Amino acid sequence: MRVDILTLFPEIALAPLSESMMKRAQNAGLVEVAAHDLRDWATGKHRKTDDYLCGGGQGMLMKPEPIFAAIEELRTPDSRVILLTPQGQVFKQAMARELSNESHIIFLCGHYEGVDQRVIDELVDLELSIGDYVLTNGAIAAAVVTDAIVRLLPGALGDARSAVEESFSDPNLLEAPAYTKPIEFRGLKVPEILLSGHHAKIEKWRKERAIKRTRDNRPDLLGG
Ligand code: ADE
């Protein structure tokens, strides 16, 4: 897989992808990640990438010309062009799985008040938001989405089972609480059942606790 991130802040996008598992996935050749400074495609003395809103209004908008030039240079017939924006559909694990099958993703990172609509109409295949809040720029969101996709590539996780058993594999249930050693810490004990060796009872306990946690933290997943 290849990921190209088009942004005014390449360092912001790359920093979280340069450590730990993301670094290993790149070193192992599972994914090639590059971040590009949109200013490299801007022309004129000031290499302007933004301008005022037509029709008036607060803030600045990303201009179409550098974005068209950059994407026309970077894309191939197999590329999926994704705009990161709070106006997009909310990114979920199912979408991470779908995107992990792509061979080339180009992330276009929004900034200021967003991008000129002609970019979306002509170049963008999918608009994604990472949640119902507004970040200073889409480069942070591009790193988040890239991480979620790359860890699903075969060979990226040390233990392949962890991708299957974690939260959101069953999209309606969070994971059960988990404990490790020591068995007693500051008088706080690991639940007895987890030390019983009784696998059926442990599974039943985990399911009950997963349901309780979901009810407490994410009642929306249970439909209420
Ligand atoms: N840019 C600013 N906020 C964002 C969000 N929530 N998701 C994706 N891109 C963004």
PDB file of C-alpha atoms and ligand atoms in Angstrom:
ATOM      1  CA  MET A   1       0.000   0.000   0.000  1.00  0.00           C
ATOM      2  CA  ARG A   2       1.084   3.563  -0.641  1.00  0.00           C
ATOM      3  CA  VAL A   3      -0.179   6.584   1.308  1.00  0.00           C
ATOM      4  CA  ASP A   4       0.424  10.153   0.154  1.00  0.00           C
ATOM      5  CA  ILE A   5      -0.544  12.920   2.541  1.00  0.00           C
ATOM      6  CA  LEU A   6      -1.034  16.330   1.004  1.00  0.00           C
ATOM      7  CA  THR A   7      -0.908  19.038   3.644  1.00  0.00           C
ATOM      8  CA  LEU A   8       0.445  22.428   4.646  1.00  0.00           C
ATOM      9  CA  PHE A   9       2.052  20.660   7.651  1.00  0.00           C
ATOM     10  CA  PRO A  10       3.889  17.496   6.532  1.00  0.00           C
ATOM     11  CA  GLU A  11       5.726  17.231   9.869  1.00  0.00           C
ATOM     12  CA  ILE A  12       2.477  17.055  11.830  1.00  0.00           C
ATOM     13  CA  ALA A  13       1.222  14.207   9.659  1.00  0.00           C
ATOM     14  CA  LEU A  14       4.488  12.260   9.716  1.00  0.00           C
ATOM     15  CA  ALA A  15       5.481  12.554  13.388  1.00  0.00           C
ATOM     16  CA  PRO A  16       2.957  10.031  14.760  1.00  0.00           C
ATOM     17  CA  LEU A  17       3.681   7.653  11.867  1.00  0.00           C
ATOM     18  CA  SER A  18       7.428   7.573  12.515  1.00  0.00           C
ATOM     19  CA  GLU A  19       7.433   5.554  15.741  1.00  0.00           C
ATOM     20  CA  SER A  20       6.599   2.098  17.006  1.00  0.00           C
ATOM     21  CA  MET A  21       4.331  -0.093  14.895  1.00  0.00           C
ATOM     22  CA  MET A  22       3.874   2.455  12.098  1.00  0.00           C
ATOM     23  CA  LYS A  23       7.643   2.719  11.732  1.00  0.00           C
ATOM     24  CA  ARG A  24       7.985  -1.073  11.712  1.00  0.00           C
ATOM     25  CA  ALA A  25       5.236  -1.465   9.104  1.00  0.00           C
ATOM     26  CA  GLN A  26       7.088   0.954   6.818  1.00  0.00           C
ATOM     27  CA  ASN A  27      10.469  -0.691   7.444  1.00  0.00           C
ATOM     28  CA  ALA A  28       8.907  -4.070   6.677  1.00  0.00           C
ATOM     29  CA  GLY A  29       7.675  -2.724   3.332  1.00  0.00           C
ATOM     30  CA  LEU A  30       3.968  -3.142   4.155  1.00  0.00           C
ATOM     31  CA  VAL A  31       3.283   0.512   3.455  1.00  0.00           C
ATOM     32  CA  GLU A  32       5.087   3.471   1.967  1.00  0.00           C
ATOM     33  CA  VAL A  33       4.050   6.786   3.529  1.00  0.00           C
ATOM     34  CA  ALA A  34       4.989  10.186   2.120  1.00  0.00           C
ATOM     35  CA  ALA A  35       3.830  13.644   3.179  1.00  0.00           C
ATOM     36  CA  HIS A  36       3.916  16.507   0.704  1.00  0.00           C
ATOM     37  CA  ASP A  37       3.849  20.233   1.303  1.00  0.00           C
ATOM     38  CA  LEU A  38       0.994  21.680  -0.718  1.00  0.00           C
ATOM     39  CA  ARG A  39       3.031  24.895  -1.080  1.00  0.00           C
ATOM     40  CA  ASP A  40       5.331  23.027  -3.474  1.00  0.00           C
ATOM     41  CA  TRP A  41       2.492  23.244  -6.036  1.00  0.00           C
ATOM     42  CA  ALA A  42       1.564  26.852  -5.286  1.00  0.00           C
ATOM     43  CA  THR A  43       2.693  29.437  -7.801  1.00  0.00           C
ATOM     44  CA  GLY A  44       3.409  33.158  -7.678  1.00  0.00           C
ATOM     45  CA  LYS A  45       5.761  35.164  -5.524  1.00  0.00           C
ATOM     46  CA  HIS A  46       3.938  34.353  -2.294  1.00  0.00           C
ATOM     47  CA  ARG A  47       3.010  30.734  -3.055  1.00  0.00           C
ATOM     48  CA  LYS A  48      -0.473  31.419  -1.773  1.00  0.00           C
ATOM     49  CA  THR A  49      -2.584  28.399  -0.867  1.00  0.00           C
ATOM     50  CA  ASP A  50      -5.602  30.188   0.619  1.00  0.00           C
ATOM     51  CA  ASP A  51      -7.928  33.060  -0.202  1.00  0.00           C
ATOM     52  CA  TYR A  52     -11.037  34.871   0.986  1.00  0.00           C
ATOM     53  CA  LEU A  53     -14.500  33.337   0.765  1.00  0.00           C
ATOM     54  CA  CYS A  54     -16.553  34.264  -2.275  1.00  0.00           C
ATOM     55  CA  GLY A  55     -19.757  35.851  -1.074  1.00  0.00           C
ATOM     56  CA  GLY A  56     -18.131  37.018   2.144  1.00  0.00           C
ATOM     57  CA  GLY A  57     -17.741  35.347   5.502  1.00  0.00           C
ATOM     58  CA  GLN A  58     -15.158  34.683   8.178  1.00  0.00           C
ATOM     59  CA  GLY A  59     -11.840  33.017   7.499  1.00  0.00           C
ATOM     60  CA  MET A  60      -9.930  31.721   4.514  1.00  0.00           C
ATOM     61  CA  LEU A  61     -10.447  28.816   2.157  1.00  0.00           C
ATOM     62  CA  MET A  62      -7.862  26.590   0.461  1.00  0.00           C
ATOM     63  CA  LYS A  63      -7.496  27.573  -3.190  1.00  0.00           C
ATOM     64  CA  PRO A  64      -8.172  24.998  -5.904  1.00  0.00           C
ATOM     65  CA  GLU A  65      -5.133  25.507  -8.204  1.00  0.00           C
ATOM     66  CA  PRO A  66      -2.329  24.011  -6.031  1.00  0.00           C
ATOM     67  CA  ILE A  67      -4.578  21.136  -4.948  1.00  0.00           C
ATOM     68  CA  PHE A  68      -5.530  20.244  -8.531  1.00  0.00           C
ATOM     69  CA  ALA A  69      -1.879  20.405  -9.609  1.00  0.00           C
ATOM     70  CA  ALA A  70      -0.703  18.228  -6.691  1.00  0.00           C
ATOM     71  CA  ILE A  71      -3.386  15.560  -7.002  1.00  0.00           C
ATOM     72  CA  GLU A  72      -3.070  15.377 -10.779  1.00  0.00           C
ATOM     73  CA  GLU A  73       0.640  14.726 -10.264  1.00  0.00           C
ATOM     74  CA  LEU A  74       0.306  12.202  -7.413  1.00  0.00           C
ATOM     75  CA  ARG A  75      -2.697  10.153  -8.477  1.00  0.00           C
ATOM     76  CA  THR A  76      -2.791   6.998 -10.557  1.00  0.00           C
ATOM     77  CA  PRO A  77      -5.864   5.163 -11.921  1.00  0.00           C
ATOM     78  CA  ASP A  78      -5.961   3.138  -8.657  1.00  0.00           C
ATOM     79  CA  SER A  79      -5.796   6.057  -6.227  1.00  0.00           C
ATOM     80  CA  ARG A  80      -8.544   6.829  -3.727  1.00  0.00           C
ATOM     81  CA  VAL A  81      -8.565  10.528  -2.852  1.00  0.00           C
ATOM     82  CA  ILE A  82      -9.830  11.259   0.655  1.00  0.00           C
ATOM     83  CA  LEU A  83     -10.445  14.699   2.129  1.00  0.00           C
ATOM     84  CA  LEU A  84     -10.144  15.027   5.915  1.00  0.00           C
ATOM     85  CA  THR A  85     -12.769  17.457   7.093  1.00  0.00           C
ATOM     86  CA  PRO A  86     -15.252  17.839   9.960  1.00  0.00           C
ATOM     87  CA  GLN A  87     -17.890  17.887   7.197  1.00  0.00           C
ATOM     88  CA  GLY A  88     -17.115  14.290   6.226  1.00  0.00           C
ATOM     89  CA  GLN A  89     -18.750  11.007   7.212  1.00  0.00           C
ATOM     90  CA  VAL A  90     -17.481   9.805  10.594  1.00  0.00           C
ATOM     91  CA  PHE A  91     -14.561   7.380  10.304  1.00  0.00           C
ATOM     92  CA  LYS A  92     -15.270   3.983  11.869  1.00  0.00           C
ATOM     93  CA  GLN A  93     -13.465   0.646  12.129  1.00  0.00           C
ATOM     94  CA  ALA A  94     -15.524  -0.776   9.223  1.00  0.00           C
ATOM     95  CA  MET A  95     -14.167   2.005   6.994  1.00  0.00           C
ATOM     96  CA  ALA A  96     -10.620   1.311   8.268  1.00  0.00           C
ATOM     97  CA  ARG A  97     -11.075  -2.301   7.162  1.00  0.00           C
ATOM     98  CA  GLU A  98     -12.429  -1.245   3.769  1.00  0.00           C
ATOM     99  CA  LEU A  99      -9.568   1.197   3.184  1.00  0.00           C
ATOM    100  CA  SER A 100      -6.948  -1.371   4.230  1.00  0.00           C
ATOM    101  CA  ASN A 101      -7.709  -3.084   0.886  1.00  0.00           C
ATOM    102  CA  GLU A 102      -6.734  -0.047  -1.194  1.00  0.00           C
ATOM    103  CA  SER A 103      -3.399   0.056  -3.007  1.00  0.00           C
ATOM    104  CA  HIS A 104      -3.007   3.850  -3.004  1.00  0.00           C
ATOM    105  CA  ILE A 105      -4.632   6.470  -0.806  1.00  0.00           C
ATOM    106  CA  ILE A 106      -4.112  10.206  -1.174  1.00  0.00           C
ATOM    107  CA  PHE A 107      -5.166  12.151   1.904  1.00  0.00           C
ATOM    108  CA  LEU A 108      -5.939  15.791   1.318  1.00  0.00           C
ATOM    109  CA  CYS A 109      -5.803  17.665   4.615  1.00  0.00           C
ATOM    110  CA  GLY A 110      -8.174  20.575   5.055  1.00  0.00           C
ATOM    111  CA  HIS A 111      -7.094  23.737   6.804  1.00  0.00           C
ATOM    112  CA  TYR A 112      -8.619  27.156   7.531  1.00  0.00           C
ATOM    113  CA  GLU A 113     -12.339  27.059   6.734  1.00  0.00           C
ATOM    114  CA  GLY A 114     -11.887  24.104   4.357  1.00  0.00           C
ATOM    115  CA  VAL A 115     -11.344  23.674   0.638  1.00  0.00           C
ATOM    116  CA  ASP A 116     -12.977  25.148  -2.441  1.00  0.00           C
ATOM    117  CA  GLN A 117     -16.000  23.000  -3.359  1.00  0.00           C
ATOM    118  CA  ARG A 118     -14.666  22.424  -6.902  1.00  0.00           C
ATOM    119  CA  VAL A 119     -11.888  20.325  -5.360  1.00  0.00           C
ATOM    120  CA  ILE A 120     -14.482  18.110  -3.679  1.00  0.00           C
ATOM    121  CA  ASP A 121     -16.656  17.877  -6.784  1.00  0.00           C
ATOM    122  CA  GLU A 122     -13.849  17.032  -9.187  1.00  0.00           C
ATOM    123  CA  LEU A 123     -11.101  15.269  -7.226  1.00  0.00           C
ATOM    124  CA  VAL A 124     -12.331  13.844  -3.939  1.00  0.00           C
ATOM    125  CA  ASP A 125     -13.738  10.289  -3.705  1.00  0.00           C
ATOM    126  CA  LEU A 126     -14.574  10.363   0.001  1.00  0.00           C
ATOM    127  CA  GLU A 127     -14.857  12.983   2.757  1.00  0.00           C
ATOM    128  CA  LEU A 128     -13.907  11.690   6.225  1.00  0.00           C
ATOM    129  CA  SER A 129     -14.163  13.197   9.700  1.00  0.00           C
ATOM    130  CA  ILE A 130     -12.493  11.529  12.688  1.00  0.00           C
ATOM    131  CA  GLY A 131     -15.160  12.783  15.085  1.00  0.00           C
ATOM    132  CA  ASP A 132     -17.606  15.500  15.953  1.00  0.00           C
ATOM    133  CA  TYR A 133     -15.087  18.154  16.960  1.00  0.00           C
ATOM    134  CA  VAL A 134     -12.927  20.599  15.030  1.00  0.00           C
ATOM    135  CA  LEU A 135      -9.141  20.233  14.849  1.00  0.00           C
ATOM    136  CA  THR A 136      -6.765  22.982  13.760  1.00  0.00           C
ATOM    137  CA  ASN A 137      -5.948  20.998  10.641  1.00  0.00           C
ATOM    138  CA  GLY A 138      -6.613  17.752   8.848  1.00  0.00           C
ATOM    139  CA  ALA A 139      -2.999  16.515   9.051  1.00  0.00           C
ATOM    140  CA  ILE A 140      -3.714  15.224  12.557  1.00  0.00           C
ATOM    141  CA  ALA A 141      -6.771  13.398  11.227  1.00  0.00           C
ATOM    142  CA  ALA A 142      -4.763  11.954   8.308  1.00  0.00           C
ATOM    143  CA  ALA A 143      -2.271  10.467  10.783  1.00  0.00           C
ATOM    144  CA  VAL A 144      -5.126   8.969  12.818  1.00  0.00           C
ATOM    145  CA  VAL A 145      -6.807   7.387   9.794  1.00  0.00           C
ATOM    146  CA  THR A 146      -3.480   6.131   8.385  1.00  0.00           C
ATOM    147  CA  ASP A 147      -2.603   4.486  11.714  1.00  0.00           C
ATOM    148  CA  ALA A 148      -5.989   2.753  11.922  1.00  0.00           C
ATOM    149  CA  ILE A 149      -5.636   1.415   8.363  1.00  0.00           C
ATOM    150  CA  VAL A 150      -1.970   0.379   8.451  1.00  0.00           C
ATOM    151  CA  ARG A 151      -2.288  -1.643  11.650  1.00  0.00           C
ATOM    152  CA  LEU A 152      -4.838  -3.819   9.804  1.00  0.00           C
ATOM    153  CA  LEU A 153      -2.414  -4.736   7.004  1.00  0.00           C
ATOM    154  CA  PRO A 154      -1.425  -8.394   7.240  1.00  0.00           C
ATOM    155  CA  GLY A 155       1.829  -8.631   9.198  1.00  0.00           C
ATOM    156  CA  ALA A 156       1.542  -5.200  10.864  1.00  0.00           C
ATOM    157  CA  LEU A 157       0.435  -6.547  14.234  1.00  0.00           C
ATOM    158  CA  GLY A 158       2.660  -8.883  16.198  1.00  0.00           C
ATOM    159  CA  ASP A 159      -0.271 -11.038  17.236  1.00  0.00           C
ATOM    160  CA  ALA A 160      -2.846 -11.246  14.432  1.00  0.00           C
ATOM    161  CA  ARG A 161      -5.575 -12.172  16.899  1.00  0.00           C
ATOM    162  CA  SER A 162      -5.518  -8.794  18.595  1.00  0.00           C
ATOM    163  CA  ALA A 163      -6.993  -7.163  15.497  1.00  0.00           C
ATOM    164  CA  VAL A 164      -9.883  -9.605  15.594  1.00  0.00           C
ATOM    165  CA  GLU A 165     -10.720  -9.597  19.296  1.00  0.00           C
ATOM    166  CA  GLU A 166     -10.504  -5.892  20.033  1.00  0.00           C
ATOM    167  CA  SER A 167     -13.314  -3.404  20.416  1.00  0.00           C
ATOM    168  CA  PHE A 168     -15.308  -2.563  17.290  1.00  0.00           C
ATOM    169  CA  SER A 169     -14.710  -5.934  15.658  1.00  0.00           C
ATOM    170  CA  ASP A 170     -18.142  -6.485  17.149  1.00  0.00           C
ATOM    171  CA  PRO A 171     -19.189  -2.926  16.340  1.00  0.00           C
ATOM    172  CA  ASN A 172     -21.821  -3.009  19.087  1.00  0.00           C
ATOM    173  CA  LEU A 173     -19.664  -3.990  22.058  1.00  0.00           C
ATOM    174  CA  LEU A 174     -16.626  -2.504  23.809  1.00  0.00           C
ATOM    175  CA  GLU A 175     -13.924  -4.750  25.264  1.00  0.00           C
ATOM    176  CA  ALA A 176     -14.238  -6.185  28.755  1.00  0.00           C
ATOM    177  CA  PRO A 177     -11.998  -4.807  31.535  1.00  0.00           C
ATOM    178  CA  ALA A 178      -8.558  -6.461  31.526  1.00  0.00           C
ATOM    179  CA  TYR A 179      -5.990  -7.146  34.267  1.00  0.00           C
ATOM    180  CA  THR A 180      -2.359  -8.203  34.439  1.00  0.00           C
ATOM    181  CA  LYS A 181       0.079  -8.973  37.273  1.00  0.00           C
ATOM    182  CA  PRO A 182       0.511  -8.392  40.161  1.00  0.00           C
ATOM    183  CA  ILE A 183      -2.562 -10.279  41.320  1.00  0.00           C
ATOM    184  CA  GLU A 184      -2.820  -7.883  44.255  1.00  0.00           C
ATOM    185  CA  PHE A 185      -1.672  -4.248  44.070  1.00  0.00           C
ATOM    186  CA  ARG A 186      -2.234  -1.761  46.903  1.00  0.00           C
ATOM    187  CA  GLY A 187      -4.936  -4.072  48.216  1.00  0.00           C
ATOM    188  CA  LEU A 188      -6.692  -4.078  44.825  1.00  0.00           C
ATOM    189  CA  LYS A 189      -7.281  -7.612  43.650  1.00  0.00           C
ATOM    190  CA  VAL A 190      -7.691  -9.083  40.191  1.00  0.00           C
ATOM    191  CA  PRO A 191     -11.209 -10.579  39.983  1.00  0.00           C
ATOM    192  CA  GLU A 192     -11.106 -14.170  41.296  1.00  0.00           C
ATOM    193  CA  ILE A 193     -12.843 -15.588  38.225  1.00  0.00           C
ATOM    194  CA  LEU A 194      -9.922 -14.601  35.969  1.00  0.00           C
ATOM    195  CA  LEU A 195      -7.586 -16.757  38.072  1.00  0.00           C
ATOM    196  CA  SER A 196      -9.941 -19.766  38.146  1.00  0.00           C
ATOM    197  CA  GLY A 197      -8.744 -21.339  34.882  1.00  0.00           C
ATOM    198  CA  HIS A 198     -12.422 -21.925  34.057  1.00  0.00           C
ATOM    199  CA  HIS A 199     -12.557 -20.720  30.456  1.00  0.00           C
ATOM    200  CA  ALA A 200     -16.311 -20.898  29.936  1.00  0.00           C
ATOM    201  CA  LYS A 201     -16.963 -18.914  33.132  1.00  0.00           C
ATOM    202  CA  ILE A 202     -14.282 -16.377  32.189  1.00  0.00           C
ATOM    203  CA  GLU A 203     -15.873 -15.856  28.757  1.00  0.00           C
ATOM    204  CA  LYS A 204     -19.302 -15.393  30.351  1.00  0.00           C
ATOM    205  CA  TRP A 205     -17.847 -12.852  32.833  1.00  0.00           C
ATOM    206  CA  ARG A 206     -16.098 -10.964  30.034  1.00  0.00           C
ATOM    207  CA  LYS A 207     -19.273 -10.787  27.971  1.00  0.00           C
ATOM    208  CA  GLU A 208     -21.275  -9.448  30.930  1.00  0.00           C
ATOM    209  CA  ARG A 209     -18.623  -6.852  31.748  1.00  0.00           C
ATOM    210  CA  ALA A 210     -18.342  -5.842  28.100  1.00  0.00           C
ATOM    211  CA  ILE A 211     -22.081  -5.234  28.000  1.00  0.00           C
ATOM    212  CA  LYS A 212     -21.944  -3.223  31.250  1.00  0.00           C
ATOM    213  CA  ARG A 213     -19.038  -1.111  29.999  1.00  0.00           C
ATOM    214  CA  THR A 214     -20.821  -0.479  26.715  1.00  0.00           C
ATOM    215  CA  ARG A 215     -24.012   0.508  28.567  1.00  0.00           C
ATOM    216  CA  ASP A 216     -22.009   2.908  30.803  1.00  0.00           C
ATOM    217  CA  ASN A 217     -19.697   4.467  28.182  1.00  0.00           C
ATOM    218  CA  ARG A 218     -21.391   4.042  24.800  1.00  0.00           C
ATOM    219  CA  PRO A 219     -25.140   3.427  25.206  1.00  0.00           C
ATOM    220  CA  ASP A 220     -25.519   4.583  21.578  1.00  0.00           C
ATOM    221  CA  LEU A 221     -23.874   1.314  20.449  1.00  0.00           C
ATOM    222  CA  LEU A 222     -26.640  -0.672  22.144  1.00  0.00           C
ATOM    223  CA  GLY A 223     -29.281   1.410  20.435  1.00  0.00           C
ATOM    224  CA  GLY A 224     -30.341   3.538  23.358  1.00  0.00           C
TER     225      GLY A 224
HETATM  226  N1  ADE B   1     -10.147  18.800  10.279  1.00  0.00           N
HETATM  227  C1  ADE B   1     -10.581  19.532  11.319  1.00  0.00           C
HETATM  228  N2  ADE B   1     -11.341  18.800  12.141  1.00  0.00           N
HETATM  229  C2  ADE B   1     -11.401  17.553  11.609  1.00  0.00           C
HETATM  230  C3  ADE B   1     -12.044  16.351  11.994  1.00  0.00           C
HETATM  231  N3  ADE B   1     -12.796  16.251  13.088  1.00  0.00           N
HETATM  232  N4  ADE B   1     -11.888  15.269  11.203  1.00  0.00           N
HETATM  233  C4  ADE B   1     -11.146  15.349  10.074  1.00  0.00           C
HETATM  234  N5  ADE B   1     -10.528  16.452   9.665  1.00  0.00           N
HETATM  235  C5  ADE B   1     -10.649  17.550  10.418  1.00  0.00           C
END
